CSV table of C-alpha atoms in Angstrom, one decimal:
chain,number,residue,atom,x,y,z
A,1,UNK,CA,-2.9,-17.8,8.1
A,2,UNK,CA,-1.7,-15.0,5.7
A,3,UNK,CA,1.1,-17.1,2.8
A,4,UNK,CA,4.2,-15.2,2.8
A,5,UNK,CA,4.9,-12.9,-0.3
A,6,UNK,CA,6.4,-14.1,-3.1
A,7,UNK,CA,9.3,-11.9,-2.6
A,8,UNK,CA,10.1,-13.4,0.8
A,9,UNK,CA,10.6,-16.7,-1.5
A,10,UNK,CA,12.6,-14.7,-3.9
A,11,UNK,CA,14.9,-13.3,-1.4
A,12,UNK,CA,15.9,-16.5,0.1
A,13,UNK,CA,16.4,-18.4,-3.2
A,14,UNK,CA,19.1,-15.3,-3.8
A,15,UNK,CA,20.2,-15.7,-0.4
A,16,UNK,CA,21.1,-19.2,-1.0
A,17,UNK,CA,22.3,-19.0,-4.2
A,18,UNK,CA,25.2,-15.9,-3.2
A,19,UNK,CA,26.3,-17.9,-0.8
A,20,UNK,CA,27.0,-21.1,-3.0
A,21,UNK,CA,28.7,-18.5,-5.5
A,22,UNK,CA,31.2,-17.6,-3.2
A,23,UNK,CA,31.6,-20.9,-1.4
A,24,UNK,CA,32.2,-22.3,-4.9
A,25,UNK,CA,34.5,-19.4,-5.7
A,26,UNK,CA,36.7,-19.4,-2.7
A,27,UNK,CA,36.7,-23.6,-2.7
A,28,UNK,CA,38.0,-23.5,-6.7
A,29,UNK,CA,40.7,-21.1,-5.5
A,30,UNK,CA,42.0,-22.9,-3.3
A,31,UNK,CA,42.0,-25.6,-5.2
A,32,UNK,CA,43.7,-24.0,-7.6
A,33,UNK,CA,46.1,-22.6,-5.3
A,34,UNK,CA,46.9,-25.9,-3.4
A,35,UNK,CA,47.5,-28.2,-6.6
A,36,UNK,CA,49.0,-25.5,-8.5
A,37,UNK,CA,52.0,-23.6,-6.0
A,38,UNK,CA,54.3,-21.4,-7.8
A,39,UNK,CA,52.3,-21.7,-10.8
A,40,UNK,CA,52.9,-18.4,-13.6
A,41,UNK,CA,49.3,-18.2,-14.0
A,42,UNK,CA,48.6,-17.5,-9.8
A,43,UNK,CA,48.2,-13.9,-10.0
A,44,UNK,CA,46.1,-13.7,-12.8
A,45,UNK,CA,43.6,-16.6,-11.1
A,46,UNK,CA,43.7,-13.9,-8.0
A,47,UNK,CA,43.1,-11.4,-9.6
A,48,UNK,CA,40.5,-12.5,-11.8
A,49,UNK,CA,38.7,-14.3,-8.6
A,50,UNK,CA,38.6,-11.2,-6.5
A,51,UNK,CA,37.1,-9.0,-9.7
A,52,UNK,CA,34.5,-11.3,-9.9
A,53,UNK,CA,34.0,-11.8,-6.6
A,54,UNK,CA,33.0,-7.8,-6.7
A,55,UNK,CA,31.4,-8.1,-9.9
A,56,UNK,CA,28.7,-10.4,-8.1
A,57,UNK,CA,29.1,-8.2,-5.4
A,58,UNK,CA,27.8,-5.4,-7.1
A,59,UNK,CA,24.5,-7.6,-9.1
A,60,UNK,CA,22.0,-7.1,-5.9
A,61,UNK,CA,22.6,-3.3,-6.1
A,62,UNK,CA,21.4,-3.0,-9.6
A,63,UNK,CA,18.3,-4.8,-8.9
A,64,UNK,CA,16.1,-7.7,-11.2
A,65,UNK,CA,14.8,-6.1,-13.9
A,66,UNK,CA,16.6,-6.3,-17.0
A,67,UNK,CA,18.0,-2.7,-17.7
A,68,UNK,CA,21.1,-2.0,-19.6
A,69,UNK,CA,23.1,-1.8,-16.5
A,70,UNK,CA,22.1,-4.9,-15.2
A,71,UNK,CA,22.4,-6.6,-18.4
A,72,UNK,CA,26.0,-4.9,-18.8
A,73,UNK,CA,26.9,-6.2,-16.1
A,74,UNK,CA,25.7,-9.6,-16.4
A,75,UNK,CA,27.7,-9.8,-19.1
A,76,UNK,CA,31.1,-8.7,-17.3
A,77,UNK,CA,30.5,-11.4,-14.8
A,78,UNK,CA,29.9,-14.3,-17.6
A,79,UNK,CA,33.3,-12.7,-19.4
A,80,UNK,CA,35.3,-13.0,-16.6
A,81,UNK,CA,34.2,-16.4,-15.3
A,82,UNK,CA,35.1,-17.5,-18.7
A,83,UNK,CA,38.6,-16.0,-19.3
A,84,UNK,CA,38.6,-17.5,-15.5
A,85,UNK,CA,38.2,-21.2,-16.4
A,86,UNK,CA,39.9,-21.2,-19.6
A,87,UNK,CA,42.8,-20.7,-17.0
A,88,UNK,CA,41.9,-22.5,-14.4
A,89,UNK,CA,39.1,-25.1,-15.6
A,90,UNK,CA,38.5,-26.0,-11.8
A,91,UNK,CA,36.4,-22.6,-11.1
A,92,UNK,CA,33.6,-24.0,-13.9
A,93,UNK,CA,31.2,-25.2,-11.2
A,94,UNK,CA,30.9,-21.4,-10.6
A,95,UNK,CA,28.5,-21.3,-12.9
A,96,UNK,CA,25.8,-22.9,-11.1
A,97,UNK,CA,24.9,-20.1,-8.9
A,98,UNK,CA,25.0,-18.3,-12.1
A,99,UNK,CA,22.7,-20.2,-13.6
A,100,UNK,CA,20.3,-18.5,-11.1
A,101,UNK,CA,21.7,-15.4,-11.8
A,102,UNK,CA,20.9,-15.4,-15.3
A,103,UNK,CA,17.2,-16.9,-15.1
A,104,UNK,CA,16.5,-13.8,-12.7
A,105,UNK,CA,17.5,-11.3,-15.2
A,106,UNK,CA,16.8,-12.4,-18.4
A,107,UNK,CA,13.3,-13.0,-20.4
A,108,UNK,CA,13.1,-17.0,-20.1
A,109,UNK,CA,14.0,-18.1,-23.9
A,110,UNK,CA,17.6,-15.7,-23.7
A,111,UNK,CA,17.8,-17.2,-19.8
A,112,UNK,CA,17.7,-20.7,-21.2
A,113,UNK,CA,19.9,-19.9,-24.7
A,114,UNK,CA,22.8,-18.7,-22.1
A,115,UNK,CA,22.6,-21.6,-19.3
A,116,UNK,CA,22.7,-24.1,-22.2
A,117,UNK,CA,26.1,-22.3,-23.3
A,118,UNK,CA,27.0,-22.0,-19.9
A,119,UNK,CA,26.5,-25.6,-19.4
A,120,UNK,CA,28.3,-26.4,-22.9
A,121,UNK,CA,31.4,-24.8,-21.1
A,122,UNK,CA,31.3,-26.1,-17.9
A,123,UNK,CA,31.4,-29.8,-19.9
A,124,UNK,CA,34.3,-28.9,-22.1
A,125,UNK,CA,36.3,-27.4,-18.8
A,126,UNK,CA,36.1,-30.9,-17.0
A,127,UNK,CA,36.8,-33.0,-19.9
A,128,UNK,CA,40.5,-30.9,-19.8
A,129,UNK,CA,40.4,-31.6,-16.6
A,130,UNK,CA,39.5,-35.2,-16.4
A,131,UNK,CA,42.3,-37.3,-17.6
A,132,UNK,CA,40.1,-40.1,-19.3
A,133,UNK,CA,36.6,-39.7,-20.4
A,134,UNK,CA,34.0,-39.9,-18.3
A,135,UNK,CA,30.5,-40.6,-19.5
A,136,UNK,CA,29.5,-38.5,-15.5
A,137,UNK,CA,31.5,-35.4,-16.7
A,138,UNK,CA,29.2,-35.9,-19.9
A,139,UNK,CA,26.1,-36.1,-18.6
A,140,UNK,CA,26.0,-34.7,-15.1
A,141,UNK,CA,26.1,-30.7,-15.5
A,142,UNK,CA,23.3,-31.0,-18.0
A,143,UNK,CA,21.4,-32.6,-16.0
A,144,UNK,CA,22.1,-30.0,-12.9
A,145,UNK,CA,21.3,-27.3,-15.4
A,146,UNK,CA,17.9,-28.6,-16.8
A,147,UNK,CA,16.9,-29.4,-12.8
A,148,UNK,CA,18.2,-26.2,-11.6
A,149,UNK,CA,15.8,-24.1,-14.3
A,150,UNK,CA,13.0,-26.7,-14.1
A,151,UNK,CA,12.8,-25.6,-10.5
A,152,UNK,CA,13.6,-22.2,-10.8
A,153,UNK,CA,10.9,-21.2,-13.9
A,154,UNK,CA,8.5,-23.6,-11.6
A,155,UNK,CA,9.0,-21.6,-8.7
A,156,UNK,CA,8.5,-18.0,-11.0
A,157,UNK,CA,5.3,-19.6,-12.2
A,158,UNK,CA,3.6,-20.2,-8.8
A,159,UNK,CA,5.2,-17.0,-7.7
A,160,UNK,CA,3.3,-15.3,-10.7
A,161,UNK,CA,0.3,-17.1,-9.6
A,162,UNK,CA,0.1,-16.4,-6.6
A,163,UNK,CA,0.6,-12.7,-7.2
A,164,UNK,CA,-2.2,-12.6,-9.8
A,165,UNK,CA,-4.1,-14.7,-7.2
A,166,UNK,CA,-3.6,-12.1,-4.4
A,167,UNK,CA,-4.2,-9.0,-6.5
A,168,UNK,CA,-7.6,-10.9,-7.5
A,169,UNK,CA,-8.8,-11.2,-3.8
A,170,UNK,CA,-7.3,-7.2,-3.3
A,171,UNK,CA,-9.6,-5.8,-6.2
A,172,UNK,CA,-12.3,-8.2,-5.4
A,173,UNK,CA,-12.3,-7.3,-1.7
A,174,UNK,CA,-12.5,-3.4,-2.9
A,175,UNK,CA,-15.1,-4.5,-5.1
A,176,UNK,CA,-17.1,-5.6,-2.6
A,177,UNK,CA,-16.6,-2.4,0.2
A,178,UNK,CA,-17.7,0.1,-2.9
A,179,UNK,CA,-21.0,-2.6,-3.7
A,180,UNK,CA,-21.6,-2.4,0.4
A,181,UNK,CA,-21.3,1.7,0.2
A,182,UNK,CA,-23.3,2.1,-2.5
A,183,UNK,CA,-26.1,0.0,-0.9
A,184,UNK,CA,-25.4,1.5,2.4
A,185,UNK,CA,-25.9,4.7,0.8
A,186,UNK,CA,-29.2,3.9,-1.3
A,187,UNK,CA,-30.7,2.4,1.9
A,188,UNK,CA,-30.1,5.9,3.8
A,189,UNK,CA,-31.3,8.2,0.7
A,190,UNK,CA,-34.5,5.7,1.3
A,191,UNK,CA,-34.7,6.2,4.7
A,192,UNK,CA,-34.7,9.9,4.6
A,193,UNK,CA,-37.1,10.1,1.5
A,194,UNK,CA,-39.6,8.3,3.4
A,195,UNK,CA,-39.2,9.9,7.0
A,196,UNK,CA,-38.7,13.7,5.0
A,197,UNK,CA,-42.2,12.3,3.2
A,198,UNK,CA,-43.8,11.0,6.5
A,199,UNK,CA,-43.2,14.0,8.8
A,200,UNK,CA,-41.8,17.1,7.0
A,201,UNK,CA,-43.9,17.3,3.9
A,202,UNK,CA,-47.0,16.2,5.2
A,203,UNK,CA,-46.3,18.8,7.9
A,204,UNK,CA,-45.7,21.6,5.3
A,205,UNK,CA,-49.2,20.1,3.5
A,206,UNK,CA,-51.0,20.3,5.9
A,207,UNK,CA,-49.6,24.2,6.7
A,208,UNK,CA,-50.5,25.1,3.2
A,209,UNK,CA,-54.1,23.8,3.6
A,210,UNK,CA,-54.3,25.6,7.0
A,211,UNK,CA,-53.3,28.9,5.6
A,212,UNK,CA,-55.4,28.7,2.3
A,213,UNK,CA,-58.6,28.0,4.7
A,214,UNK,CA,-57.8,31.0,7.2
A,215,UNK,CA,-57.2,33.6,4.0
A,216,UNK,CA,-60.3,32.1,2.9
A,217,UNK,CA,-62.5,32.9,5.6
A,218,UNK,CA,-60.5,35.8,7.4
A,219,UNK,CA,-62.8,38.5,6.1
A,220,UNK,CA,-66.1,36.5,7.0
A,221,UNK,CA,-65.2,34.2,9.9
A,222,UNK,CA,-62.1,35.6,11.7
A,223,UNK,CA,-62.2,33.2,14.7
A,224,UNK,CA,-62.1,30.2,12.2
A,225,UNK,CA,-59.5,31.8,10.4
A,226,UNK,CA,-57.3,32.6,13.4
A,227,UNK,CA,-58.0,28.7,14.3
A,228,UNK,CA,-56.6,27.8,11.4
A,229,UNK,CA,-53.4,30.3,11.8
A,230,UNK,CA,-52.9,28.9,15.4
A,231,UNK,CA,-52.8,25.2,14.1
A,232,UNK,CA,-50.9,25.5,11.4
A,233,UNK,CA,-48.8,27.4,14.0
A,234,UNK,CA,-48.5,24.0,16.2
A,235,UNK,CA,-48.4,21.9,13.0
A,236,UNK,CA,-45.0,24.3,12.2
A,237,UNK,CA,-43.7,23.6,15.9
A,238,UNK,CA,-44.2,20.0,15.3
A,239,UNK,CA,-42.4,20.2,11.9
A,240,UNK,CA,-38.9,21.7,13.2
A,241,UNK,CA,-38.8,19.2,16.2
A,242,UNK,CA,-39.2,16.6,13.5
A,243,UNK,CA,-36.1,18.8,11.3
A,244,UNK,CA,-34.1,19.0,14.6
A,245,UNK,CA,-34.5,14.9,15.2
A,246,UNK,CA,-33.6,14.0,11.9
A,247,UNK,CA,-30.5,16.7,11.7
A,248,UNK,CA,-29.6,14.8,14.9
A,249,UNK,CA,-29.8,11.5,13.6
A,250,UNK,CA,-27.2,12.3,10.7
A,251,UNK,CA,-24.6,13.4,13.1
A,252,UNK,CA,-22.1,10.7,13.7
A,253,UNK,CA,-23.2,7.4,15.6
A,254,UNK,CA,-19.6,7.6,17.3
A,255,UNK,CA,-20.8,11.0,19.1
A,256,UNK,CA,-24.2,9.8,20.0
A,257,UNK,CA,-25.4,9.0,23.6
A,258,UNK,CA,-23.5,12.1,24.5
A,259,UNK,CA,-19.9,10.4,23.8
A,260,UNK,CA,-16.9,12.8,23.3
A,261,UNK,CA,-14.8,13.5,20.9
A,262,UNK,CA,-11.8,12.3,22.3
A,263,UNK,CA,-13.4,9.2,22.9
A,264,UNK,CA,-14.7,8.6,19.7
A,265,UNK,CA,-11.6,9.7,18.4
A,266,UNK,CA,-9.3,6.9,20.9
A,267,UNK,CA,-11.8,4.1,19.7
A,268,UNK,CA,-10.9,4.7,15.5
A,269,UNK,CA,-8.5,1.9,13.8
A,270,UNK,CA,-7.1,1.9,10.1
A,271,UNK,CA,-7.2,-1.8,10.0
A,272,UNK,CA,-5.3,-5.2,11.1
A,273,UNK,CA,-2.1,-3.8,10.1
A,274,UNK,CA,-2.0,-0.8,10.9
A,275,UNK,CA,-1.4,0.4,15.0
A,276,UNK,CA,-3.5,3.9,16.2
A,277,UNK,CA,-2.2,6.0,19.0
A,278,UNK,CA,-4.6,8.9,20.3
A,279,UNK,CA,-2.9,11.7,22.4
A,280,UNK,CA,-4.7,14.4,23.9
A,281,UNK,CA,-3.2,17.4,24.7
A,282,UNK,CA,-4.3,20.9,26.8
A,283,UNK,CA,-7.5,21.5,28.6
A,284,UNK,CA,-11.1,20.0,26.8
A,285,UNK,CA,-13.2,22.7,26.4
A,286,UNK,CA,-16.7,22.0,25.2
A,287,UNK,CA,-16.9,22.0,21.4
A,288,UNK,CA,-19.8,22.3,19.4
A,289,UNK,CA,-21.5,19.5,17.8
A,290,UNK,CA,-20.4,20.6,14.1
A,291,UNK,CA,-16.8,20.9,15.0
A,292,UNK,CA,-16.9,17.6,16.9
A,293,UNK,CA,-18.4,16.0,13.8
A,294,UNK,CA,-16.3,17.5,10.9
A,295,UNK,CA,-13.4,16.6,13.1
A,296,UNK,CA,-14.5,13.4,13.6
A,297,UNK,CA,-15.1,12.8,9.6
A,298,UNK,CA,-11.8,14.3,9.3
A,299,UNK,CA,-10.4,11.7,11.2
A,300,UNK,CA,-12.0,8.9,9.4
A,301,UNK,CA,-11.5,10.1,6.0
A,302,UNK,CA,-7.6,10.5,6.9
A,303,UNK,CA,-7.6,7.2,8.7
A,304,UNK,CA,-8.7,5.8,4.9
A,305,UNK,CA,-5.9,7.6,3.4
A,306,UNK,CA,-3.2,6.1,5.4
A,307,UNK,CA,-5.1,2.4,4.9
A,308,UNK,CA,-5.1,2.3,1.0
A,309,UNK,CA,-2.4,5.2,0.0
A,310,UNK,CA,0.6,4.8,2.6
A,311,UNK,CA,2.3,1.7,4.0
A,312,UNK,CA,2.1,2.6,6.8
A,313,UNK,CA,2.9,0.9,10.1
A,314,UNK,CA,1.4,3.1,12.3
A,315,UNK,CA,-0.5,6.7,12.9
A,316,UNK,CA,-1.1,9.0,15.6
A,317,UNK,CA,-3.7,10.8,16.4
A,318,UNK,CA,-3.4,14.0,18.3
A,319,UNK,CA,-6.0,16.4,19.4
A,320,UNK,CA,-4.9,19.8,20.9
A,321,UNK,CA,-7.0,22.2,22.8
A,322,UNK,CA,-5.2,25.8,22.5
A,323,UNK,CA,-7.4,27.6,24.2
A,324,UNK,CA,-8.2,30.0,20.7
A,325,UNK,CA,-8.3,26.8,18.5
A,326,UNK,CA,-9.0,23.3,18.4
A,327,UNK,CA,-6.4,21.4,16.3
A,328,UNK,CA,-6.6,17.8,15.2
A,329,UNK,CA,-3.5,16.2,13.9
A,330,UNK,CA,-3.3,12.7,12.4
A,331,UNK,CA,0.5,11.4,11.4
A,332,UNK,CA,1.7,8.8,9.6
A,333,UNK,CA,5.1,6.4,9.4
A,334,UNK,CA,4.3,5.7,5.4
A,335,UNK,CA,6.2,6.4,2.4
A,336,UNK,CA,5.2,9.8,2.1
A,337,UNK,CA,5.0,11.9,-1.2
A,338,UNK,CA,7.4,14.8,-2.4
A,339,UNK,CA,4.8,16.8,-4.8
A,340,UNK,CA,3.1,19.4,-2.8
A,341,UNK,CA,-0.8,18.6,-2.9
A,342,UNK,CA,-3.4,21.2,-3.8
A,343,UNK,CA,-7.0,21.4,-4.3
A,344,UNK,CA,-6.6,21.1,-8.2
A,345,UNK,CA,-3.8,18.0,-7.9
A,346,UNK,CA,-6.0,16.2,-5.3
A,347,UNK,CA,-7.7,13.0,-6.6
A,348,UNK,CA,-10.7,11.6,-5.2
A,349,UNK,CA,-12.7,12.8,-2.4
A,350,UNK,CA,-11.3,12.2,0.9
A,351,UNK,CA,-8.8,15.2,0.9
A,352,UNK,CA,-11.9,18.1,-0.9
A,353,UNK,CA,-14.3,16.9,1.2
A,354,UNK,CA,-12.1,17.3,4.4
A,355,UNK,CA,-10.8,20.6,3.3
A,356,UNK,CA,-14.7,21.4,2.4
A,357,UNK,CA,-15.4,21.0,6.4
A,358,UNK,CA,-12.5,22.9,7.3
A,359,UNK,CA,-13.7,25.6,5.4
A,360,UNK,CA,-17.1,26.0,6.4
A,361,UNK,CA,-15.8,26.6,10.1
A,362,UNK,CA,-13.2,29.0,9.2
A,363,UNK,CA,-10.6,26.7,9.9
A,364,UNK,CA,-7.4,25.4,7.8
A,365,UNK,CA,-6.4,22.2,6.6
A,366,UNK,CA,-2.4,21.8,6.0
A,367,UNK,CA,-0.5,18.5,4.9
A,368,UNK,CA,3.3,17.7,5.4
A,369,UNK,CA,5.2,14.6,4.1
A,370,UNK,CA,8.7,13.6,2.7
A,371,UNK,CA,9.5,10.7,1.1
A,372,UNK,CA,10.1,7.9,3.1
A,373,UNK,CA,9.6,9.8,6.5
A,374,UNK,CA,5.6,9.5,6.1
A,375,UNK,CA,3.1,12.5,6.5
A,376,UNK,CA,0.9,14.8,8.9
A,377,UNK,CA,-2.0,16.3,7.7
A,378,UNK,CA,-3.6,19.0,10.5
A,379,UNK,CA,-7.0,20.7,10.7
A,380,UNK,CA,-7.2,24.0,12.9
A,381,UNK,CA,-10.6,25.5,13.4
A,382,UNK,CA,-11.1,28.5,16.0
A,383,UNK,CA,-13.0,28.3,18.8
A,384,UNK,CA,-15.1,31.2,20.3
A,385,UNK,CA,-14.3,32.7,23.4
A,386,UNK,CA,-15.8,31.3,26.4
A,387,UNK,CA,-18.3,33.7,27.8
C-alpha cells in the first residue's frame, strides 16, 4: 500500500488546529461576555475578537512559506491577540492553536523564540486571573507549549523524511528505466550488427567476388562470366529479401501479426495512475505501414509526456479518418503550460522526434494547452486517394 503524502498529514494537523482556534475564541468570548455583562470594555473585546477571527481567517490564503505577507500578517494576529488578553486575560488559551501557527511559518529557532514569549504571556494572563497562586498556572502552559512543538517539529522531521525518502525511490526508479533502455538499446545495435554481418554483408561479399570473377574472364570465357553475373544476380535477390525481413522486424511489435492500428492504439496505457480512453472516429481506410507506425510512436512518445510532465488524471486518444487525412489526437486533463512550444524551446526528444515523423509524411504536428485546463497535441498526415 502507497503511504499517504506528507501533505495529507499537514492538511489535517491545520484542519485541527483552525478549529481549536475558533472553538477557543468563541468559548473565551463568551466567557467573557457571561461573567462580565455591561462591562465598558465589551465592545472593544468584540470587536477585537471578530478582527482576529478574520485575521486567522485570512492565514490559509497566504499560504506556508515565510514571505513578507505571511509574516506581516502573522504579526497582526499575535498583536491583536495580545492587546486582546491584556483586556480580557480569559482569551490567552488562544494562543495554543497559535503555537501551530507560528511553527508552520517560521524557521524553527524564531518558531521557538516566539512560542516561548507566547507561552511567557499566556502565564502572566492567568496569574491576573487566578486569585491565589497556583503552582498549575505556573507550570502547565509550559509544559503544553514544549509538548505541542515536540510533536509538531517531530512530525516536520518524518514528514521531511519521508519526502527525501520518496524522491529517492522516484530518481532511483528513473534511474533504473534509463539503465534498462540503454541496455535494451545496446542489445538491439548487437542484434542488428550481427544479422546486417550474417546476411547483408556477406551477401554484398560475395556479389563483389562474383562480379570481379565475371570481368575477369568475360573476354575469354563468357559462359563462366555470365555464370557469375546470374549468381551474383540470385545472391542480390536473396540479399533484399533478407533487407525487406529485417526492415520488417523494426516495425512496431504492437502492429505485427497483421494487428491494426486502432487496436494497437486501444491497448496503450500511461501507467497505474493514469486512465486511457481510445475513440475512433469516421470510416478505417487502409493505411500504410509507415503511417501506422509513426502514428503509433507518436502515440507512445505522447503517452510519456503526459506520464512524467502533466498530472494528469486521464487522456484520450482519438483517431479520425477524414477521408483526405488521417488525424491522431491525444488529450490530456493536466496542468497544462501557457508558453507556446516550438522546435527551438522544445527540450528533450519526445516532441523533435514526433514532429521528425510528422514531417517526413508531409503531415503536421500542432499542440494546444492552457494552464490548468491540460493539453492536445494532434498529428495530421494526408492520405492518398483511393484508386
Amino acid at each position: 500500500m502507497t503511504p499517504a503524502p506528507p501533505r495529507d498529514d499537514t492538511r489535517t494537523l491545520a484542519t485541527v488546529a483552525h478549529t481549536a482556534f475558533f472553538l477557543l475564541l468563541g468559548a473565551s468570548l463568551l466567557r467573557f461576555l457571561l461573567r462580565h455583562p455591561g462591562d465598558p470594555r465589551t465592545p472593544w473585546i468584540i470587536a477585537l475578537s471578530v478582527t482576529l477571527a478574520l485575521l486567522y481567517v485570512l492565514g490559509p490564503a497566504l499560504g506556508a512559506a515565510p514571505t513578507a505577507r505571511r509574516l506581516l500578517w502573522l504579526g497582526l494576529v499575535v498583536t491583536t491577540w495580545v492587546v486582546l488578553v491584556v483586556l480580557a486575560p480569559s482569551f490567552a488559551w488562544c494562543a495554543v492553536p497559535l503555537f501551530f501557527t507560528a511553527l508552520r511559518t517560521l524557521p524553527p529557532r524564531a518558531a521557538i523564540v516566539l512560542v516561548a514569549l507566547l507561552t511567557a504571556f499566556v502565564v502572566t494572563a492567568q496569574l491576573q486571573l487566578s486569585k491565589s497562586f497556583d503552582p498549575n498556572l505556573l507550570l502547565a502552559p509550559p509544559a503544553v507549549a514544549a509538548l505541542a512543538t515536540a510533536v509538531f517539529v517531530h512530525m516536520e522531521r518524518q514528514a521531511q523524511a519521508q519526502r527525501t525518502l520518496i524522491d529517492d525511490l522516484i530518481r532511483t526508479r528513473r534511474e533504473l528505466a534509463a539503465t534498462e533502455r540503454r541496455e535494451g538499446t545496446l542489445a538491439e545495435r548487437q542484434r542488428l550488427s550481427m544479422e546486417i554481418h550474417d546476411t547483408l554483408a556477406q551477401n554484398l561479399s560475395s556479389q563483389q567476388m562474383l562480379l570481379q570473377a565475371a570481368d575477369r574472364t568475360w573476354d575469354t570465357d563468357p559462359a563462366t562470366a555470365r555464370a557469375h553475373v546470374r549468381t551474383a544476380t540470385g545472391i542480390a535477390a536473396h540479399g533484399l529479401a533478407e533487407a525487406r525481413r529485417l526492415v520488417h522486424d523494426l516495425a512496431p511489435s504492437e502492429l505485427a501479426d497483421g494487428a491494426g492500428l486502432a487496436e494497437a492504439l486501444r491497448a496503450l496505457d500511461a501507467g497505474p495512475d493514469i486512465e486511457v480512453r481510445f475513440h475512433l472516429e469516421g470510416t478505417p481506410a487502409p493505411l500504410p505501414d509507415r503511417v501506422q507506425s509513426a502514428l503509433l510512436r507518436i502515440a507512445q512518445g505522447a503517452l510519456a509526456n503526459v506520464r512524467e510532465h502533466s498530472g494528469a488524471r486521464t487522456a484520450a486518444l482519438t483517431l479520425s479518418f477524414l477521408g483526405d487525412q488521417v488525424v491522431l489526437d491525444v488529450a490530456d486533463d493536466g496542468h497544462g503550460f501557457a508558453e507556446p512550444r516550438t522546435d527551438a524551446a522544445e527540450r528533450g526528444h519526445g516532441l523533435p522526434a514526433m514532429r521528425a515523423r510528422v514531417r517526413q509524411l508531409g503531415g503536421t504536428l500542432t499542440i494546444e494547452s492552457t494552464p490548468g485546463e491540460g493539453t492536445v497535441l494532434s498529428a495530421a498526415i494526408p492520405l492518398e486517394p483511393a484508386p
